[in-house]
Amino acid sequence: MPNIQVAGVCISTEHFIGNRRAGSPRAFEVRSPIDGSVLGHFAAGGKAEVEEAVEAAARAFPAWAGLGPRGRGVYLRKLADLIEQNVEKLAAVETANNGSLLESGRLRVMKRAAHNIRFFAEMAEKLQGPEWDTEAANAHNRVLYDPAGVTALITPWNAPLMLATWKIGPALAAGNTVVLKPAEWAPLTASMLGDLALETGLPAGVLNVVQGIGEEAGAALVAHAGVKRISFTGSTETARLIGAAAVKNLTPVSFELGGKSALIVFSEAEMDLAVQNALGQYDNAGQVCLAGTRLLVEKNVYAEFIERMTEGVKRIRLGDPRDPQTQVGPLITRQHLDRVEGFVKRAIKQGAKLAYGGRVSPALGGLYYEPTLFSDVPDGAEILKKEVFGPVLTIQAFQDEAEAVRLANETEYGLAATLFTRDEKKANRVAESLVAGTVWINCFFVRDLAAPFGGSRHSGIGREGGHWSFDFYCDVKNIVHRKGTYALAPAAGAKGSAG
């Protein structure tokens, strides 16, 4: 059936291509992690559907780019408004689909999705490339941001709509057209976004949604010669495959990948604040790439910190994500739970001390995995090196500032880091020494859209956010005039430029 009912909302199970719904000969099943129930069977796209979507986006590109930032902003503001008007429905559907907390979706996540769209629409209108003179050559330089073309966006399942709009906002504001491939485990709110785009009157082909399995729809999309930009959020392993496909067409990529971030607590830190933020790393059942899953604590407060963390973890309420009292919900699928459980079992075998958790909830069963805490983890253990992406934290002790930095950087990742100290000079020294795209000091998860965001090492390639998004989603052009050679004033910037 082309439509299903989830949380009282009617949702299409078909692709959204050229402002029309399109089916596929095959389908894939989507289940709710809350109770394992089947939510629906969604059209499984492949090469044919990707071809249709890229062609639709390519046809729409010249007119969309030609609208200029202000013309595009009219549509994007309408889309942001519609997301805000549908926050309750979007939050309810996403909770049913991926098990995220309903209260979080209603109060924060869906509103952030609207903000993503509106922020970049407004920024595109204000964006001005720099101008300067090259005196030795008697020349003047002027930088423009030109739309690049069809953009492929591949998004994850842990915050599907918010992370989709994080990419859609700047891509469309820049004047590009988009083909979105949502994660197969959580495609529902992406489908709803297609309906909202249609309601805004967005021209056909500007935003397209192709559902399907990564190895099929995703692989066809990133290999398509008509795609001019690829932005992907997901695993490092998948990014390698995408990069190999993209390089054949020399398609620029932006990757936001996995993390194994450190949360460092110095002895002079405000302990209540540090413990509170450390417990916050269990948010979304630990299915957050930015989470500080490696807690590094100075030795003279190590015992106290373990005691306080253990007591705090015991108080975390695991349960139905639709219950406003719930703090941690289920993992996304049985496949993912088995992966998390495998990490925990191997950590125990390698000598890590289990302070709490380490099992599926005996009361809830299903995909509800207890918040898990390890202490006294041996150096080099797998649990310290690989991303678990579940409600599993480790605690290690360090002797001094130098050892804290060494342990924090002792990973192939470099997405984020967090540290707690009352010593400002130490805070700056440590932050400058950490290999991470974002470092939070005495806070966590402050995401200003004007700031650059991305990872180092195996945590990603490139930065998005602020003007860095436009640096990626645009072809940045420098126009050089020889001064004093015109009888008339220089022409205005190109109509299609994002700036």
PDB file of C-alpha atoms in Angstrom, residues 138-366:
ATOM      1  CA  ASN A 138      46.486  47.327 -10.386  1.00  0.00           C
ATOM      2  CA  ALA A 139      43.673  44.744 -10.044  1.00  0.00           C
ATOM      3  CA  HIS A 140      40.542  44.217  -7.934  1.00  0.00           C
ATOM      4  CA  ASN A 141      39.354  40.780  -6.698  1.00  0.00           C
ATOM      5  CA  ARG A 142      35.717  39.901  -6.022  1.00  0.00           C
ATOM      6  CA  VAL A 143      34.567  36.502  -4.729  1.00  0.00           C
ATOM      7  CA  LEU A 144      31.208  34.973  -5.644  1.00  0.00           C
ATOM      8  CA  TYR A 145      29.447  31.850  -4.391  1.00  0.00           C
ATOM      9  CA  ASP A 146      27.879  30.109  -7.397  1.00  0.00           C
ATOM     10  CA  PRO A 147      25.447  27.174  -7.016  1.00  0.00           C
ATOM     11  CA  ALA A 148      27.167  23.866  -7.800  1.00  0.00           C
ATOM     12  CA  GLY A 149      24.278  21.760  -9.140  1.00  0.00           C
ATOM     13  CA  VAL A 150      22.602  18.533  -8.062  1.00  0.00           C
ATOM     14  CA  THR A 151      23.511  17.602  -4.488  1.00  0.00           C
ATOM     15  CA  ALA A 152      23.292  14.101  -3.001  1.00  0.00           C
ATOM     16  CA  LEU A 153      22.514  14.048   0.725  1.00  0.00           C
ATOM     17  CA  ILE A 154      22.742  10.779   2.656  1.00  0.00           C
ATOM     18  CA  THR A 155      21.552  10.961   6.243  1.00  0.00           C
ATOM     19  CA  PRO A 156      21.554   8.688   9.332  1.00  0.00           C
ATOM     20  CA  TRP A 157      18.808   7.213  11.474  1.00  0.00           C
ATOM     21  CA  ASN A 158      19.593   8.639  14.921  1.00  0.00           C
ATOM     22  CA  ALA A 159      18.124  12.124  14.246  1.00  0.00           C
ATOM     23  CA  PRO A 160      16.679  11.713  10.751  1.00  0.00           C
ATOM     24  CA  LEU A 161      14.816  14.950  10.115  1.00  0.00           C
ATOM     25  CA  MET A 162      17.122  17.295  12.015  1.00  0.00           C
ATOM     26  CA  LEU A 163      20.235  15.985  10.276  1.00  0.00           C
ATOM     27  CA  ALA A 164      18.502  16.024   6.893  1.00  0.00           C
ATOM     28  CA  THR A 165      17.578  19.698   7.275  1.00  0.00           C
ATOM     29  CA  TRP A 166      21.110  20.475   8.474  1.00  0.00           C
ATOM     30  CA  LYS A 167      22.179  19.565   4.912  1.00  0.00           C
ATOM     31  CA  ILE A 168      19.065  20.548   2.942  1.00  0.00           C
ATOM     32  CA  GLY A 169      19.048  24.080   4.380  1.00  0.00           C
ATOM     33  CA  PRO A 170      22.434  25.234   3.051  1.00  0.00           C
ATOM     34  CA  ALA A 171      22.258  23.126  -0.120  1.00  0.00           C
ATOM     35  CA  LEU A 172      18.965  24.685  -1.242  1.00  0.00           C
ATOM     36  CA  ALA A 173      19.839  28.150   0.039  1.00  0.00           C
ATOM     37  CA  ALA A 174      23.020  28.011  -2.037  1.00  0.00           C
ATOM     38  CA  GLY A 175      20.911  27.410  -5.157  1.00  0.00           C
ATOM     39  CA  ASN A 176      21.510  23.692  -5.542  1.00  0.00           C
ATOM     40  CA  THR A 177      18.838  21.061  -6.038  1.00  0.00           C
ATOM     41  CA  VAL A 178      18.756  17.997  -3.810  1.00  0.00           C
ATOM     42  CA  VAL A 179      18.328  14.241  -3.899  1.00  0.00           C
ATOM     43  CA  LEU A 180      17.975  12.993  -0.318  1.00  0.00           C
ATOM     44  CA  LYS A 181      18.575   9.335   0.555  1.00  0.00           C
ATOM     45  CA  PRO A 182      17.405   8.772   4.156  1.00  0.00           C
ATOM     46  CA  ALA A 183      18.587   5.846   6.263  1.00  0.00           C
ATOM     47  CA  GLU A 184      16.567   2.711   5.561  1.00  0.00           C
ATOM     48  CA  TRP A 185      15.955   2.156   9.285  1.00  0.00           C
ATOM     49  CA  ALA A 186      14.252   5.546   9.676  1.00  0.00           C
ATOM     50  CA  PRO A 187      12.752   6.985   6.455  1.00  0.00           C
ATOM     51  CA  LEU A 188       9.380   8.199   7.756  1.00  0.00           C
ATOM     52  CA  THR A 189       9.994  11.887   8.507  1.00  0.00           C
ATOM     53  CA  ALA A 190      11.917  12.276   5.236  1.00  0.00           C
ATOM     54  CA  SER A 191       8.781  11.134   3.440  1.00  0.00           C
ATOM     55  CA  MET A 192       6.743  13.661   5.425  1.00  0.00           C
ATOM     56  CA  LEU A 193       9.233  16.365   4.448  1.00  0.00           C
ATOM     57  CA  GLY A 194       8.377  15.725   0.800  1.00  0.00           C
ATOM     58  CA  ASP A 195       4.724  16.472   1.517  1.00  0.00           C
ATOM     59  CA  LEU A 196       5.658  19.673   3.338  1.00  0.00           C
ATOM     60  CA  ALA A 197       7.853  20.752   0.421  1.00  0.00           C
ATOM     61  CA  LEU A 198       4.932  20.211  -1.943  1.00  0.00           C
ATOM     62  CA  GLU A 199       2.717  22.306   0.322  1.00  0.00           C
ATOM     63  CA  THR A 200       5.159  25.227   0.111  1.00  0.00           C
ATOM     64  CA  GLY A 201       4.878  25.254  -3.672  1.00  0.00           C
ATOM     65  CA  LEU A 202       8.560  24.368  -4.023  1.00  0.00           C
ATOM     66  CA  PRO A 203       9.225  23.923  -7.756  1.00  0.00           C
ATOM     67  CA  ALA A 204       9.234  20.333  -9.009  1.00  0.00           C
ATOM     68  CA  GLY A 205      12.609  18.625  -8.765  1.00  0.00           C
ATOM     69  CA  VAL A 206      14.174  21.021  -6.273  1.00  0.00           C
ATOM     70  CA  LEU A 207      13.854  18.484  -3.434  1.00  0.00           C
ATOM     71  CA  ASN A 208      13.642  14.763  -4.133  1.00  0.00           C
ATOM     72  CA  VAL A 209      13.590  11.825  -1.711  1.00  0.00           C
ATOM     73  CA  VAL A 210      14.700   8.358  -2.814  1.00  0.00           C
ATOM     74  CA  GLN A 211      14.309   5.602  -0.231  1.00  0.00           C
ATOM     75  CA  GLY A 212      16.198   2.355  -0.242  1.00  0.00           C
ATOM     76  CA  ILE A 213      19.057   0.242   1.003  1.00  0.00           C
ATOM     77  CA  GLY A 214      22.439   1.924   1.105  1.00  0.00           C
ATOM     78  CA  GLU A 215      24.141  -0.688  -1.061  1.00  0.00           C
ATOM     79  CA  GLU A 216      21.520  -0.120  -3.764  1.00  0.00           C
ATOM     80  CA  ALA A 217      19.975   3.363  -3.764  1.00  0.00           C
ATOM     81  CA  GLY A 218      22.870   5.000  -1.936  1.00  0.00           C
ATOM     82  CA  ALA A 219      25.521   3.374  -4.115  1.00  0.00           C
ATOM     83  CA  ALA A 220      23.736   4.398  -7.327  1.00  0.00           C
ATOM     84  CA  LEU A 221      23.351   7.973  -6.104  1.00  0.00           C
ATOM     85  CA  VAL A 222      26.974   8.619  -5.113  1.00  0.00           C
ATOM     86  CA  ALA A 223      28.255   7.049  -8.346  1.00  0.00           C
ATOM     87  CA  HIS A 224      26.022   9.186 -10.588  1.00  0.00           C
ATOM     88  CA  ALA A 225      27.980  11.503 -12.869  1.00  0.00           C
ATOM     89  CA  GLY A 226      25.222  14.131 -12.652  1.00  0.00           C
ATOM     90  CA  VAL A 227      25.790  14.670  -8.917  1.00  0.00           C
ATOM     91  CA  LYS A 228      28.016  17.666  -8.175  1.00  0.00           C
ATOM     92  CA  ARG A 229      28.254  17.422  -4.366  1.00  0.00           C
ATOM     93  CA  ILE A 230      27.908  14.557  -1.863  1.00  0.00           C
ATOM     94  CA  SER A 231      27.293  15.142   1.836  1.00  0.00           C
ATOM     95  CA  PHE A 232      27.161  12.074   4.071  1.00  0.00           C
ATOM     96  CA  THR A 233      26.707  11.510   7.795  1.00  0.00           C
ATOM     97  CA  GLY A 234      27.305   7.964   8.986  1.00  0.00           C
ATOM     98  CA  SER A 235      30.002   5.379   9.536  1.00  0.00           C
ATOM     99  CA  THR A 236      33.640   5.616   8.518  1.00  0.00           C
ATOM    100  CA  GLU A 237      33.365   2.295   6.688  1.00  0.00           C
ATOM    101  CA  THR A 238      30.506   3.534   4.483  1.00  0.00           C
ATOM    102  CA  ALA A 239      32.345   6.800   3.841  1.00  0.00           C
ATOM    103  CA  ARG A 240      35.250   4.862   2.354  1.00  0.00           C
ATOM    104  CA  LEU A 241      32.887   3.239  -0.146  1.00  0.00           C
ATOM    105  CA  ILE A 242      31.277   6.576  -1.004  1.00  0.00           C
ATOM    106  CA  GLY A 243      34.677   8.209  -1.427  1.00  0.00           C
ATOM    107  CA  ALA A 244      35.821   5.479  -3.799  1.00  0.00           C
ATOM    108  CA  ALA A 245      32.723   6.011  -5.941  1.00  0.00           C
ATOM    109  CA  ALA A 246      32.921   9.819  -5.812  1.00  0.00           C
ATOM    110  CA  VAL A 247      36.546   9.998  -6.889  1.00  0.00           C
ATOM    111  CA  LYS A 248      35.710   8.450 -10.263  1.00  0.00           C
ATOM    112  CA  ASN A 249      33.678  11.565 -11.082  1.00  0.00           C
ATOM    113  CA  LEU A 250      35.874  13.918  -8.998  1.00  0.00           C
ATOM    114  CA  THR A 251      32.755  14.774  -6.976  1.00  0.00           C
ATOM    115  CA  PRO A 252      33.550  16.829  -3.863  1.00  0.00           C
ATOM    116  CA  VAL A 253      32.478  15.180  -0.608  1.00  0.00           C
ATOM    117  CA  SER A 254      31.719  16.301   2.932  1.00  0.00           C
ATOM    118  CA  PHE A 255      31.793  13.520   5.531  1.00  0.00           C
ATOM    119  CA  GLU A 256      30.675  13.698   9.177  1.00  0.00           C
ATOM    120  CA  LEU A 257      31.556  10.289  10.551  1.00  0.00           C
ATOM    121  CA  GLY A 258      31.996   8.346  13.752  1.00  0.00           C
ATOM    122  CA  GLY A 259      33.482   9.415  17.036  1.00  0.00           C
ATOM    123  CA  LYS A 260      35.081   8.076  20.185  1.00  0.00           C
ATOM    124  CA  SER A 261      35.140  11.352  22.034  1.00  0.00           C
ATOM    125  CA  ALA A 262      36.736  11.997  25.402  1.00  0.00           C
ATOM    126  CA  LEU A 263      35.098  13.792  28.313  1.00  0.00           C
ATOM    127  CA  ILE A 264      37.896  15.000  30.599  1.00  0.00           C
ATOM    128  CA  VAL A 265      37.329  15.871  34.263  1.00  0.00           C
ATOM    129  CA  PHE A 266      40.111  17.663  36.151  1.00  0.00           C
ATOM    130  CA  SER A 267      40.224  17.596  39.943  1.00  0.00           C
ATOM    131  CA  GLU A 268      39.337  21.289  40.285  1.00  0.00           C
ATOM    132  CA  ALA A 269      36.233  20.934  38.084  1.00  0.00           C
ATOM    133  CA  GLU A 270      32.761  21.683  39.412  1.00  0.00           C
ATOM    134  CA  MET A 271      31.941  18.059  40.171  1.00  0.00           C
ATOM    135  CA  ASP A 272      28.137  18.328  40.050  1.00  0.00           C
ATOM    136  CA  LEU A 273      28.333  19.881  36.588  1.00  0.00           C
ATOM    137  CA  ALA A 274      30.819  17.281  35.347  1.00  0.00           C
ATOM    138  CA  VAL A 275      28.753  14.334  36.609  1.00  0.00           C
ATOM    139  CA  GLN A 276      25.540  15.798  35.206  1.00  0.00           C
ATOM    140  CA  ASN A 277      27.084  16.197  31.765  1.00  0.00           C
ATOM    141  CA  ALA A 278      28.713  12.772  31.883  1.00  0.00           C
ATOM    142  CA  LEU A 279      25.317  11.190  32.584  1.00  0.00           C
ATOM    143  CA  GLY A 280      23.977  13.173  29.637  1.00  0.00           C
ATOM    144  CA  GLN A 281      26.162  11.089  27.320  1.00  0.00           C
ATOM    145  CA  TYR A 282      23.494   8.369  27.555  1.00  0.00           C
ATOM    146  CA  ASP A 283      21.105  10.630  25.624  1.00  0.00           C
ATOM    147  CA  ASN A 284      19.274   8.895  22.744  1.00  0.00           C
ATOM    148  CA  ALA A 285      20.473   5.558  24.148  1.00  0.00           C
ATOM    149  CA  GLY A 286      24.037   6.600  23.352  1.00  0.00           C
ATOM    150  CA  GLN A 287      23.237   6.712  19.643  1.00  0.00           C
ATOM    151  CA  VAL A 288      24.935  10.089  19.229  1.00  0.00           C
ATOM    152  CA  CYS A 289      28.142  10.489  17.228  1.00  0.00           C
ATOM    153  CA  LEU A 290      29.293  13.400  19.408  1.00  0.00           C
ATOM    154  CA  ALA A 291      28.883  11.588  22.721  1.00  0.00           C
ATOM    155  CA  GLY A 292      31.844  11.691  25.113  1.00  0.00           C
ATOM    156  CA  THR A 293      31.885   7.959  25.742  1.00  0.00           C
ATOM    157  CA  ARG A 294      35.417   7.862  27.193  1.00  0.00           C
ATOM    158  CA  LEU A 295      35.362   9.550  30.597  1.00  0.00           C
ATOM    159  CA  LEU A 296      38.879  10.567  31.635  1.00  0.00           C
ATOM    160  CA  VAL A 297      39.105  11.570  35.304  1.00  0.00           C
ATOM    161  CA  GLU A 298      42.038  12.897  37.311  1.00  0.00           C
ATOM    162  CA  LYS A 299      43.279  10.287  39.807  1.00  0.00           C
ATOM    163  CA  ASN A 300      42.630  12.200  43.015  1.00  0.00           C
ATOM    164  CA  VAL A 301      38.880  12.452  42.236  1.00  0.00           C
ATOM    165  CA  TYR A 302      38.601   9.165  40.304  1.00  0.00           C
ATOM    166  CA  ALA A 303      37.037   7.095  43.126  1.00  0.00           C
ATOM    167  CA  GLU A 304      34.526   9.826  43.961  1.00  0.00           C
ATOM    168  CA  PHE A 305      33.583  10.228  40.301  1.00  0.00           C
ATOM    169  CA  ILE A 306      33.003   6.501  39.789  1.00  0.00           C
ATOM    170  CA  GLU A 307      30.795   6.370  42.879  1.00  0.00           C
ATOM    171  CA  ARG A 308      28.719   9.353  41.793  1.00  0.00           C
ATOM    172  CA  MET A 309      28.436   8.127  38.207  1.00  0.00           C
ATOM    173  CA  THR A 310      27.370   4.647  39.278  1.00  0.00           C
ATOM    174  CA  GLU A 311      24.652   6.063  41.515  1.00  0.00           C
ATOM    175  CA  GLY A 312      23.536   8.369  38.709  1.00  0.00           C
ATOM    176  CA  VAL A 313      23.369   5.583  36.123  1.00  0.00           C
ATOM    177  CA  LYS A 314      21.241   3.480  38.469  1.00  0.00           C
ATOM    178  CA  ARG A 315      18.695   6.318  38.598  1.00  0.00           C
ATOM    179  CA  ILE A 316      18.369   6.667  34.813  1.00  0.00           C
ATOM    180  CA  ARG A 317      14.860   5.686  33.777  1.00  0.00           C
ATOM    181  CA  LEU A 318      14.875   3.248  30.860  1.00  0.00           C
ATOM    182  CA  GLY A 319      11.543   2.832  29.128  1.00  0.00           C
ATOM    183  CA  ASP A 320       8.994   3.701  26.468  1.00  0.00           C
ATOM    184  CA  PRO A 321      10.246   6.857  24.696  1.00  0.00           C
ATOM    185  CA  ARG A 322       6.678   8.191  24.517  1.00  0.00           C
ATOM    186  CA  ASP A 323       6.565   8.428  28.318  1.00  0.00           C
ATOM    187  CA  PRO A 324       7.739  11.914  29.393  1.00  0.00           C
ATOM    188  CA  GLN A 325       9.450  10.372  32.449  1.00  0.00           C
ATOM    189  CA  THR A 326      11.683   8.156  30.297  1.00  0.00           C
ATOM    190  CA  GLN A 327      15.322   9.242  29.963  1.00  0.00           C
ATOM    191  CA  VAL A 328      16.678   6.444  27.748  1.00  0.00           C
ATOM    192  CA  GLY A 329      14.692   4.531  25.139  1.00  0.00           C
ATOM    193  CA  PRO A 330      15.401   1.470  22.981  1.00  0.00           C
ATOM    194  CA  LEU A 331      18.174   0.827  20.497  1.00  0.00           C
ATOM    195  CA  ILE A 332      17.160   1.113  16.848  1.00  0.00           C
ATOM    196  CA  THR A 333      17.176  -2.549  15.681  1.00  0.00           C
ATOM    197  CA  ARG A 334      18.040  -6.054  16.827  1.00  0.00           C
ATOM    198  CA  GLN A 335      21.046  -5.973  14.505  1.00  0.00           C
ATOM    199  CA  HIS A 336      22.343  -2.859  16.237  1.00  0.00           C
ATOM    200  CA  LEU A 337      21.631  -4.212  19.732  1.00  0.00           C
ATOM    201  CA  ASP A 338      23.626  -7.349  18.901  1.00  0.00           C
ATOM    202  CA  ARG A 339      26.520  -5.132  17.830  1.00  0.00           C
ATOM    203  CA  VAL A 340      26.431  -3.152  21.097  1.00  0.00           C
ATOM    204  CA  GLU A 341      26.130  -6.319  23.158  1.00  0.00           C
ATOM    205  CA  GLY A 342      29.123  -7.789  21.350  1.00  0.00           C
ATOM    206  CA  PHE A 343      31.275  -4.833  22.376  1.00  0.00           C
ATOM    207  CA  VAL A 344      30.198  -5.206  26.011  1.00  0.00           C
ATOM    208  CA  LYS A 345      30.896  -8.947  26.153  1.00  0.00           C
ATOM    209  CA  ARG A 346      34.336  -8.523  24.596  1.00  0.00           C
ATOM    210  CA  ALA A 347      35.172  -5.695  27.009  1.00  0.00           C
ATOM    211  CA  ILE A 348      34.404  -7.965  29.962  1.00  0.00           C
ATOM    212  CA  LYS A 349      36.587 -10.708  28.478  1.00  0.00           C
ATOM    213  CA  GLN A 350      39.416  -8.200  28.038  1.00  0.00           C
ATOM    214  CA  GLY A 351      39.316  -7.337  31.738  1.00  0.00           C
ATOM    215  CA  ALA A 352      37.170  -4.226  31.986  1.00  0.00           C
ATOM    216  CA  LYS A 353      35.292  -3.900  35.277  1.00  0.00           C
ATOM    217  CA  LEU A 354      31.529  -3.663  34.827  1.00  0.00           C
ATOM    218  CA  ALA A 355      30.283  -1.014  37.252  1.00  0.00           C
ATOM    219  CA  TYR A 356      26.670  -1.171  36.082  1.00  0.00           C
ATOM    220  CA  GLY A 357      24.433  -2.531  33.326  1.00  0.00           C
ATOM    221  CA  GLY A 358      25.770  -4.707  30.542  1.00  0.00           C
ATOM    222  CA  ARG A 359      22.534  -6.437  29.546  1.00  0.00           C
ATOM    223  CA  VAL A 360      19.112  -6.119  27.988  1.00  0.00           C
ATOM    224  CA  SER A 361      16.651  -4.869  30.608  1.00  0.00           C
ATOM    225  CA  PRO A 362      15.146  -7.940  32.319  1.00  0.00           C
ATOM    226  CA  ALA A 363      11.918  -6.016  32.903  1.00  0.00           C
ATOM    227  CA  LEU A 364      11.477  -4.512  29.429  1.00  0.00           C
ATOM    228  CA  GLY A 365      13.235  -6.971  27.134  1.00  0.00           C
ATOM    229  CA  GLY A 366      13.153  -6.206  23.421  1.00  0.00           C
TER     230      GLY A 366
END
